[in-house]
Short mmCIF file of C-alpha atoms (C1' of nucleotides) in Angstrom, two decimals:
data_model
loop_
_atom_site.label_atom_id
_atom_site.label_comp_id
_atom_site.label_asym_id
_atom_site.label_seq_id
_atom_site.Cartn_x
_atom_site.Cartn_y
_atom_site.Cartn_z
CA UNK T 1 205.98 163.16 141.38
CA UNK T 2 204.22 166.31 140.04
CA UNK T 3 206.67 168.00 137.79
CA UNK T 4 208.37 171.04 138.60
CA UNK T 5 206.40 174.52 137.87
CA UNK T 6 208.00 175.93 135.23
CA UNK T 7 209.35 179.23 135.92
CA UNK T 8 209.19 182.17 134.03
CA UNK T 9 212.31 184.23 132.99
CA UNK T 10 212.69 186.79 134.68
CA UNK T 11 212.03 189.25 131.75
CA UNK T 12 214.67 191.89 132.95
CA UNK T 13 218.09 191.15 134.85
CA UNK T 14 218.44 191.54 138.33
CA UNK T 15 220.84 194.71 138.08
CA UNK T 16 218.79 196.48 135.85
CA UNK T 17 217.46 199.75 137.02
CA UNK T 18 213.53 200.06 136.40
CA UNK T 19 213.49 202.86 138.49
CA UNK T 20 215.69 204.82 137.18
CA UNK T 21 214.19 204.11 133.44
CA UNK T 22 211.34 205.11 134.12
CA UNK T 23 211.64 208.31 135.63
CA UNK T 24 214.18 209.15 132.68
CA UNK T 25 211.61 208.31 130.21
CA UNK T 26 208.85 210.08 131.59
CA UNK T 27 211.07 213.08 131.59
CA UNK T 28 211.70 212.71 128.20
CA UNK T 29 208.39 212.22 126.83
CA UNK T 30 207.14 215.21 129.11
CA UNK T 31 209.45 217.65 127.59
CA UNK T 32 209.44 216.18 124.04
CA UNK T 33 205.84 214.63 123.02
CA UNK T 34 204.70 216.21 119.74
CA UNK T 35 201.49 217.73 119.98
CA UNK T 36 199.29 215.47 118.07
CA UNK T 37 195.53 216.43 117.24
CA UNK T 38 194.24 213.29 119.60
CA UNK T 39 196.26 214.78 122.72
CA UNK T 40 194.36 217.62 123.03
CA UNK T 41 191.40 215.81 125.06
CA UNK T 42 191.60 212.37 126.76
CA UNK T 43 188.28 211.79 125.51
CA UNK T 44 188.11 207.80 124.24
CA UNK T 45 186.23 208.23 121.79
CA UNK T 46 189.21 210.72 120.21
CA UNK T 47 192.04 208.17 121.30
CA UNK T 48 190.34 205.12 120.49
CA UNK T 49 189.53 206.26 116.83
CA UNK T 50 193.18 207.74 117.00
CA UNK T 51 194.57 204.48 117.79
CA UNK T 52 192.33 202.58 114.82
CA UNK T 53 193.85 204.79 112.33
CA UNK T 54 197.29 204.70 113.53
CA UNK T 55 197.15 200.69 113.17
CA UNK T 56 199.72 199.82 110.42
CA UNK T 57 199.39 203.59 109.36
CA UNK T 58 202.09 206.35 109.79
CA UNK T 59 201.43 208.97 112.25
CA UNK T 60 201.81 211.92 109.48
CA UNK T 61 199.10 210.34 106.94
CA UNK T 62 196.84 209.76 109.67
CA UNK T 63 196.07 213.21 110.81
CA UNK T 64 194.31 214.56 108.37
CA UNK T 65 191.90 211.61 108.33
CA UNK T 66 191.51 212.15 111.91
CA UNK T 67 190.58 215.58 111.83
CA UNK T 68 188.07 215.13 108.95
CA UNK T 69 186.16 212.22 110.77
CA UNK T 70 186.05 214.25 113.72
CA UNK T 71 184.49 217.04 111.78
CA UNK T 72 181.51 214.49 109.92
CA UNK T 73 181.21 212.41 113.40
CA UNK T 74 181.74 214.12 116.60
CA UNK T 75 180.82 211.59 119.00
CA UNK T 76 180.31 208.23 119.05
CA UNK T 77 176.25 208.26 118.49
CA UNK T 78 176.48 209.67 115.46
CA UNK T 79 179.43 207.72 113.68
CA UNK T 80 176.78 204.56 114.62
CA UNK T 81 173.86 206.12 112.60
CA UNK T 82 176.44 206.62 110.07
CA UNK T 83 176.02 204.79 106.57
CA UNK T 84 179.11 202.34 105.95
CA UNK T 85 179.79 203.55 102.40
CA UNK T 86 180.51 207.12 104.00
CA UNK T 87 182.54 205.83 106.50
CA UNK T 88 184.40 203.53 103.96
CA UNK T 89 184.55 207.16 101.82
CA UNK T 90 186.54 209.14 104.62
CA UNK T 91 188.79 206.03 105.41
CA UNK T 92 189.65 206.04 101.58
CA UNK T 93 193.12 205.94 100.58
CA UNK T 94 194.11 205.07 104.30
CA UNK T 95 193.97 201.00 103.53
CA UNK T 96 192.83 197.89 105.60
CA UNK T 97 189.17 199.16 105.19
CA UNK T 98 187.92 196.05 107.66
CA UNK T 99 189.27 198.67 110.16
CA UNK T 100 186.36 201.11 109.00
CA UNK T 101 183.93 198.85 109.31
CA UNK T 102 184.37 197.41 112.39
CA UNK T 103 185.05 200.71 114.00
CA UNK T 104 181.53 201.34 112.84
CA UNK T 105 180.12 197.87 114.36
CA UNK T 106 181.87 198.85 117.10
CA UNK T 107 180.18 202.33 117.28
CA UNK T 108 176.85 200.55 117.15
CA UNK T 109 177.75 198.20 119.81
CA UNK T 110 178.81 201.50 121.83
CA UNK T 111 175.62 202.62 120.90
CA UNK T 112 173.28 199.61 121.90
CA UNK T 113 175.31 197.79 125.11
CA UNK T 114 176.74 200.71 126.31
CA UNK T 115 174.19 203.21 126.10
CA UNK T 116 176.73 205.69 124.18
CA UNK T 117 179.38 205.98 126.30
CA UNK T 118 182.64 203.93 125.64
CA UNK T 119 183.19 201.52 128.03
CA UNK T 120 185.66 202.24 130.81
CA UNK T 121 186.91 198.63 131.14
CA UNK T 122 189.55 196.36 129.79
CA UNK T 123 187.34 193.69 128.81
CA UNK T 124 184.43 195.42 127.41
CA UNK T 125 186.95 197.61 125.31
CA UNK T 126 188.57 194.67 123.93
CA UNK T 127 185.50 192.83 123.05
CA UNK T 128 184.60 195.54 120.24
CA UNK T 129 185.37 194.86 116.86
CA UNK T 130 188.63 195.64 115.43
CA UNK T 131 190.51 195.87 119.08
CA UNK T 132 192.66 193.62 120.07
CA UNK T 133 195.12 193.19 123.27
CA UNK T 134 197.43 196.33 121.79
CA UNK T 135 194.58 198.62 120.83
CA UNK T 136 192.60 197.37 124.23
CA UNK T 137 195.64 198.57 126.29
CA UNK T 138 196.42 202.07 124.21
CA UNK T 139 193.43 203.00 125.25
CA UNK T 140 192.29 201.63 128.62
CA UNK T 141 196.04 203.45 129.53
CA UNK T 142 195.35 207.02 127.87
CA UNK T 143 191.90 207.30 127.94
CA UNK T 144 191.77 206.10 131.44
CA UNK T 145 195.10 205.66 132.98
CA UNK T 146 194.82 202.00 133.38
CA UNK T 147 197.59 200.32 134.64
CA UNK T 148 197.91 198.07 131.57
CA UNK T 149 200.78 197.73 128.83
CA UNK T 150 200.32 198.62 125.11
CA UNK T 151 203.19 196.78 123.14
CA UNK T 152 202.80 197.88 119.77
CA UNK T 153 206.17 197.49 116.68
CA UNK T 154 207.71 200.79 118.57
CA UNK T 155 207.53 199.35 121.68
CA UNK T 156 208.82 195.72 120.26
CA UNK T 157 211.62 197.49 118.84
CA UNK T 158 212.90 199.66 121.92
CA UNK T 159 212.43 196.65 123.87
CA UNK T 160 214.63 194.67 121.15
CA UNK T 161 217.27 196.82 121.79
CA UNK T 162 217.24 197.76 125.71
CA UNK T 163 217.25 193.65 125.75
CA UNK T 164 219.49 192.94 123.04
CA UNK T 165 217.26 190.36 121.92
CA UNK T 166 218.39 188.28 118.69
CA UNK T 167 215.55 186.16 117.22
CA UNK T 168 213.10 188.22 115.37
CA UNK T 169 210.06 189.87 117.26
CA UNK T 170 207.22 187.75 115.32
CA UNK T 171 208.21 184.89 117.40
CA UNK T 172 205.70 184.40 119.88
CA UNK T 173 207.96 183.48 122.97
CA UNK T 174 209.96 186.79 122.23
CA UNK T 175 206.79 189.04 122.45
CA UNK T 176 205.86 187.19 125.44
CA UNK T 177 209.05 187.96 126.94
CA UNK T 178 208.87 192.03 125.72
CA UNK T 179 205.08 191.31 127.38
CA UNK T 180 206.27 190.72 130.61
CA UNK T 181 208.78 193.61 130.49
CA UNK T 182 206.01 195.91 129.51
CA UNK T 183 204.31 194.83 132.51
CA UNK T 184 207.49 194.91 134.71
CA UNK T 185 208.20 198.57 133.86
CA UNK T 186 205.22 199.58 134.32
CA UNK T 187 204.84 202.82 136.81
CA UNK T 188 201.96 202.33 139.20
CA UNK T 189 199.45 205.86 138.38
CA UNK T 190 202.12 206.70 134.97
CA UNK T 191 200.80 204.26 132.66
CA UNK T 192 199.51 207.21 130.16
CA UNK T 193 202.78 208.95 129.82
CA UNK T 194 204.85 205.47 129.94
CA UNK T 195 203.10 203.65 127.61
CA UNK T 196 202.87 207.19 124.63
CA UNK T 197 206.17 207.79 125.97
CA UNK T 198 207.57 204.26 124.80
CA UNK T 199 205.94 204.47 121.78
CA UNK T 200 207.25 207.92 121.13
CA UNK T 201 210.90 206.97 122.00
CA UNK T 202 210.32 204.33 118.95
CA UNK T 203 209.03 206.73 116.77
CA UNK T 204 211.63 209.70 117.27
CA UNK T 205 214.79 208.56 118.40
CA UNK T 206 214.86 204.60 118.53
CA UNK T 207 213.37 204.37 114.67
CA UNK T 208 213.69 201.77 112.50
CA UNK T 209 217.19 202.50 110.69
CA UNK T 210 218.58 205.35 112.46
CA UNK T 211 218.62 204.72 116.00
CA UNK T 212 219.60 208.14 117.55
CA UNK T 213 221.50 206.88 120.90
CA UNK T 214 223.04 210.24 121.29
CA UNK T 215 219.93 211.72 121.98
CA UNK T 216 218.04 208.35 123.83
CA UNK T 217 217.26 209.07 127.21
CA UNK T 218 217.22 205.25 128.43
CA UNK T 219 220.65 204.81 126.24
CA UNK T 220 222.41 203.73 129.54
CA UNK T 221 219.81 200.73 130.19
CA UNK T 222 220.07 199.57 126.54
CA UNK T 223 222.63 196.37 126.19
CA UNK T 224 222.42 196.40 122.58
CA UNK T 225 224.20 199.97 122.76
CA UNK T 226 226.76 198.66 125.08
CA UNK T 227 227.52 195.91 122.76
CA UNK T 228 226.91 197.63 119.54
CA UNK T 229 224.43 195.61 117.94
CA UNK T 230 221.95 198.91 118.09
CA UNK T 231 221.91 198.38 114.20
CA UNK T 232 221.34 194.74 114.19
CA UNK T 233 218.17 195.19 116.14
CA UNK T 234 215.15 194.17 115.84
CA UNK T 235 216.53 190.88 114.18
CA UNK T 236 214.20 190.96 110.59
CA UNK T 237 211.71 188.35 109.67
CA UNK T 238 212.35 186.93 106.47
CA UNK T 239 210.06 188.41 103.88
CA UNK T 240 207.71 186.74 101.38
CA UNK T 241 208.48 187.05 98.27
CA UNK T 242 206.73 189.93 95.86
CA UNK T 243 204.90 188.85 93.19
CA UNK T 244 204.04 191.04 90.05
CA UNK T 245 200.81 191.36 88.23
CA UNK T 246 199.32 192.95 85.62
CA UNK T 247 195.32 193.67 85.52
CA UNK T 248 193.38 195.17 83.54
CA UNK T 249 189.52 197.20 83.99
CA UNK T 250 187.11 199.01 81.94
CA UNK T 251 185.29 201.84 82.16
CA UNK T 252 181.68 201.12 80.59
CA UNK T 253 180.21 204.42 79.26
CA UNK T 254 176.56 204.07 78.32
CA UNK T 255 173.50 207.01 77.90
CA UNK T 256 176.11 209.48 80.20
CA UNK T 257 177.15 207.08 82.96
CA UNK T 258 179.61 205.23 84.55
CA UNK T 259 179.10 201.42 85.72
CA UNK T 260 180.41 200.41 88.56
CA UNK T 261 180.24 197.29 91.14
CA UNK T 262 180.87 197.16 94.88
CA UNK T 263 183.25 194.77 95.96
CA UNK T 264 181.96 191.60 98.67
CA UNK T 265 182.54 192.31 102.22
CA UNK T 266 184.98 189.49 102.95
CA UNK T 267 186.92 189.91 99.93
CA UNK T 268 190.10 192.43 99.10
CA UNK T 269 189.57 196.21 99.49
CA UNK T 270 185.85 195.12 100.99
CA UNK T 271 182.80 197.43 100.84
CA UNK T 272 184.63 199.37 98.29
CA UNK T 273 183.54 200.37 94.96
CA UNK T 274 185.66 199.63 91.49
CA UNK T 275 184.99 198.97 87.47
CA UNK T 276 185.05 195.63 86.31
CA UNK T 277 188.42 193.57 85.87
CA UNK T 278 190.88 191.54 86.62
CA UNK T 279 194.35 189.81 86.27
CA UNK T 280 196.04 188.99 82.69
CA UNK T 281 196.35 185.21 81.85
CA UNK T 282 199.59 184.28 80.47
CA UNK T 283 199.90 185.60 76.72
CA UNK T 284 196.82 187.59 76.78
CA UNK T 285 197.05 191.23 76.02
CA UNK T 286 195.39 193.94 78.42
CA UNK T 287 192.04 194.35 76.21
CA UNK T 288 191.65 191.00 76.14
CA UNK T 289 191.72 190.77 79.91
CA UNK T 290 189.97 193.49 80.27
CA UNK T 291 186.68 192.06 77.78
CA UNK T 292 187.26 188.35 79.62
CA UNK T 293 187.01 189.79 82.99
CA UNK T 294 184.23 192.01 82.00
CA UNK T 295 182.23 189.26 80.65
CA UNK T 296 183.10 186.63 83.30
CA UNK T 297 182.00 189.61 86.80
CA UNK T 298 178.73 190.94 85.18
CA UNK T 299 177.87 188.37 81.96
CA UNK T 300 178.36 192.31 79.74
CA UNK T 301 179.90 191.78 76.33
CA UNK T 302 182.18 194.82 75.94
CA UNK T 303 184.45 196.21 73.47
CA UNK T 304 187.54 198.55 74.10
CA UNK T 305 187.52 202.04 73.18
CA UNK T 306 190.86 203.92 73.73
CA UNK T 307 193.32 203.67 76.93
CA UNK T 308 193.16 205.44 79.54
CA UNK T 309 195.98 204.94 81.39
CA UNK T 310 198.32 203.03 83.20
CA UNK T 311 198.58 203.10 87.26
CA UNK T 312 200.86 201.13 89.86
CA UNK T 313 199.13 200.03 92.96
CA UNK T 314 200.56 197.26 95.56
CA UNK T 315 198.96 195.74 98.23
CA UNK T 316 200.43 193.22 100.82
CA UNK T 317 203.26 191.36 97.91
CA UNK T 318 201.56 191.92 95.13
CA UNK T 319 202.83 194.74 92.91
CA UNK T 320 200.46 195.49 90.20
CA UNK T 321 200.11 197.36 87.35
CA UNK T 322 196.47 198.30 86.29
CA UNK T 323 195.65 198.83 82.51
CA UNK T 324 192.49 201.12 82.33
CA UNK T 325 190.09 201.47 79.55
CA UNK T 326 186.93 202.89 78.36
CA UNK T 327 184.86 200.53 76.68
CA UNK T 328 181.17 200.64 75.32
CA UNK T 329 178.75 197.48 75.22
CA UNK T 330 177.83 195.58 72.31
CA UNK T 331 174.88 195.98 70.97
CA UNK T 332 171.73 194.55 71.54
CA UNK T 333 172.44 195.03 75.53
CA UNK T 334 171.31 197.60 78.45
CA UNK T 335 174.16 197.62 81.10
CA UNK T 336 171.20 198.47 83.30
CA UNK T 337 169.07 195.44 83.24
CA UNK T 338 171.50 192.61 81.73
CA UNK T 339 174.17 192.86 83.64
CA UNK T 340 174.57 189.38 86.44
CA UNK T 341 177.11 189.93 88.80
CA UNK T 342 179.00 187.36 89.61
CA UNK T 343 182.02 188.84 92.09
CA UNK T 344 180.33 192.13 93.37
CA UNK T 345 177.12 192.14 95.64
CA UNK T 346 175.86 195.19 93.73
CA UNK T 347 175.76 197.53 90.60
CA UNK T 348 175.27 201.01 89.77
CA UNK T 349 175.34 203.53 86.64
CA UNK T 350 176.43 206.93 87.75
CA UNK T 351 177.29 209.98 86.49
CA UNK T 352 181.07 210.90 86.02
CA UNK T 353 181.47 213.41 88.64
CA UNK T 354 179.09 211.22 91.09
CA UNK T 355 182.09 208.87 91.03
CA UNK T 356 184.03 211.35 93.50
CA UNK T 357 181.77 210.28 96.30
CA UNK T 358 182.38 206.85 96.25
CA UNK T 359 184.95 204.82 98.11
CA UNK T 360 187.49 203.05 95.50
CA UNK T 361 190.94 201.00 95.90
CA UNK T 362 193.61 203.73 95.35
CA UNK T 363 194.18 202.09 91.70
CA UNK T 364 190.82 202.73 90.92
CA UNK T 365 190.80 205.90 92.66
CA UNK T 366 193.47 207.37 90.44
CA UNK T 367 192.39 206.04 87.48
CA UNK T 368 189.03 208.05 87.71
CA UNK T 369 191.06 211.02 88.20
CA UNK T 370 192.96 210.08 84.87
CA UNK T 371 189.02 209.57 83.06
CA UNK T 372 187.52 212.99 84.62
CA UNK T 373 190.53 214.60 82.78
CA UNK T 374 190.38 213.27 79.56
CA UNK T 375 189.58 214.97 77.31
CA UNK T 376 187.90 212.27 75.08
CA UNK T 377 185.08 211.94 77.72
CA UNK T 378 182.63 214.17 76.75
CA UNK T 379 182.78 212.85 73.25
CA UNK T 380 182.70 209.06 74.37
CA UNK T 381 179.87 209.85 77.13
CA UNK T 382 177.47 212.26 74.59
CA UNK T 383 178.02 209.34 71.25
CA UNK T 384 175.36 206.71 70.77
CA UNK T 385 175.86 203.13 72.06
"C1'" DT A 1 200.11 179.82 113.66
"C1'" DA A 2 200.86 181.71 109.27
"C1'" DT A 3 198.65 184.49 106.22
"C1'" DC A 4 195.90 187.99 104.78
"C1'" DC A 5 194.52 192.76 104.65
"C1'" DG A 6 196.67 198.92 101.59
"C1'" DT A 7 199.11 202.69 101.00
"C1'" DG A 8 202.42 206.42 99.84
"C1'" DG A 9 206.98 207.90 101.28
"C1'" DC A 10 211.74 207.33 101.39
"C1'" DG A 11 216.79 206.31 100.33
"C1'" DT Y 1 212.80 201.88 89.53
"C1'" DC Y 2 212.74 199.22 93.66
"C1'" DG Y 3 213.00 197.32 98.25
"C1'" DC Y 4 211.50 198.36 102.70
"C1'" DC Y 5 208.62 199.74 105.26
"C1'" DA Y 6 204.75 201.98 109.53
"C1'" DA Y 7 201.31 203.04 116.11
"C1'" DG Y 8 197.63 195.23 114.51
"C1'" DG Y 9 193.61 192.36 114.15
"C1'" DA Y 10 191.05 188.55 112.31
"C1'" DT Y 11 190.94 184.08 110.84
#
DNA sequence: TATCCGTGGCG
DNA sequence: TCGCCAAGGAT
């Protein structure tokens, strides 16, 4: 006997009222959506590289970067004849680089199978680098007005609370079931305003601590507000633990320059450019790192010469604090020729100010800042190796 | 499927 | 100072 199909659960109860939540969202988010610099056209290109940036970024940090791309690339033909260091140099400080460089592969597959224009179809969009079934459906639904779903955390998290749901989101039969409400709510010819207008209900009045039910316009289809778990909801994934480091670089001064090394592509903070270092082994003091690390990257024997300062930087659960130096080579070697790198795929010796237009780790970034001000610089850079 | 990728703001 | 994030995708 051929077993039973399984059926799906039905991902909202029979009494609820889809029609009536969606016209009371779409009311809302017509009369409340904040005018955001990617609204003002539907152009793709605009909301796709909108929704790129906005991945695992805040909305307010993200502007900025928008506009300035917009300004260097205009269209998608010439962000693809764009050089990936510059890209990686206006994404700095904005994190999860691999999103800058596949937007650019992405560009150039644009730019190659599509003959420029973005492609107008689900599966073509979500076939370029860097998209995946959230981005895919953002865009297909604002750029286009497909009718397809775009469940991003905002939408998770409404949908957490309108269902009263109490296992945590990252469990995959829980985002299948806030899936297949997605789909279920979905207005036929309204996916554009539905789908911001979800995501703007998450980000203005259903946020993360201080759900605003007062002011909700779906309050009266949420059950987690009519059992008052609003603040319970979503349910939080247990968190990895955070583990402290402290690392330690130099800056190698030699004949009026700066060396530098850019970082592998599949590696941390890839594509990006930083000065020699690394973490501190247990009992080992920050110079010592520092000439150990220096020695075991580019085979340079370097000695310390004066702090520069000390900068906090995180990434992921790693908390670090970054000791930076200057330091000088030892004699009897040129930086230039006898350096081997061992954990960069390139070198350079550039001028101080030069550093500005290269792409660093935020660490890094501010600890150049710290160096241009110094005011031992000059003196360091002008003396005699 | 769990883990990895960044960052600056906020209470 | 510190914990907790905030509009995912790739592997």
């Amino acid at each position: 006997m051929a077993k039973a199909p399984v059926e799906a659960p039905a991902p909202l109860a029979g009494a609820f009222d889809v029609g009536g939540f969606r016209s009371e969202l779409l009311r809302w988010f017509n009369e409340n959506a904040r005018d955001l610099p990617w609204r003002k056209t539907l152009e793709p290109y605009h909301v796709w590289l909108s929704e790129i940036m906005l991945q695992q970024t805040q909305m307010d940090r993200a502007v900025s970067y928008f506009e300035r791309f917009l300004l260097r690339y205009p269209d998608i033909v010439s962000l693809a004849q764009a050089h990936e260091d510059e890209v990686l140099k206006l994404w700095e400080g904005l994190g999860y680089y691999t999103r800058a460089k596949n937007l650019l592969r992405a560009a150039r597959v644009v730019l190659k199978e599509h003959g420029g224009t973005f492609p107008a179809n689900f599966e073509a969009v979500r076939a370029l680098p860097g998209v995946g079934p959230y981005t895919a459906g953002a865009v297909m639904s604002v750029a286009y007005g497909a009718h397809r779903p775009a469940v991003d955390a905002n939408v998770e998290r409404v949908f957490s609370r309108v269902l009263d749901i109490d296992r945590p989101v990252s469990a995959p039969e829980v985002k299948r079931r806030i899936l297949a409400a997605a789909w279920e709510l979905l207005p036929p010819g309204e996916s554009r305003a539905f789908n911001q207008g979800l995501m703007e209900l998450g980000a203005l009045i259903c946020a993360p601590r201080s759900a605003e039910c007062q002011r909700c316009p779906v309050s009266r289809h949420c059950l987690a507000r009519a059992r008052g778990t609003v603040n319970l909801r979503p349910v939080p994934k247990p968190k990895p633990e955070v583990v402290r480091v402290d690392m330690a670089c130099g800056i190698l001064l030699t004949e009026g320059q700066v060396f530098i090394q850019k970082r592998r592509p599949n590696d941390v903070w890839p594509g990006l450019w930083e000065f020699p270092g690394g973490v501190l082994e247990p009992g080992e003091s920050p110079e010592e790192a520092m000439v150990r690390e220096f020695r075991e990257e580019t085979e340079l024997s370097v000695r310390p010469e004066g702090k520069i300062a000390v900068v906090r930087t995180s990434y992921t659960r790693y908390r670090i604090t970054l000791h930076g130096f200057f330091c000088r080579a030892e004699p009897g070697q040129d930086p230039k020729r006898d350096h081997r790198l061992h954990e960069a795929v390139e070198a350079r010796l550039v001028s101080p100010t030069d550093l500005l237009t290269f792409a660093f780790p935020s660490g890094h970034a501010r600890l150049t800042s710290r160096m241009l001000e110094d005011v031992r610089l000059q003196t360091l850079l002008s003396a005699v190796d």
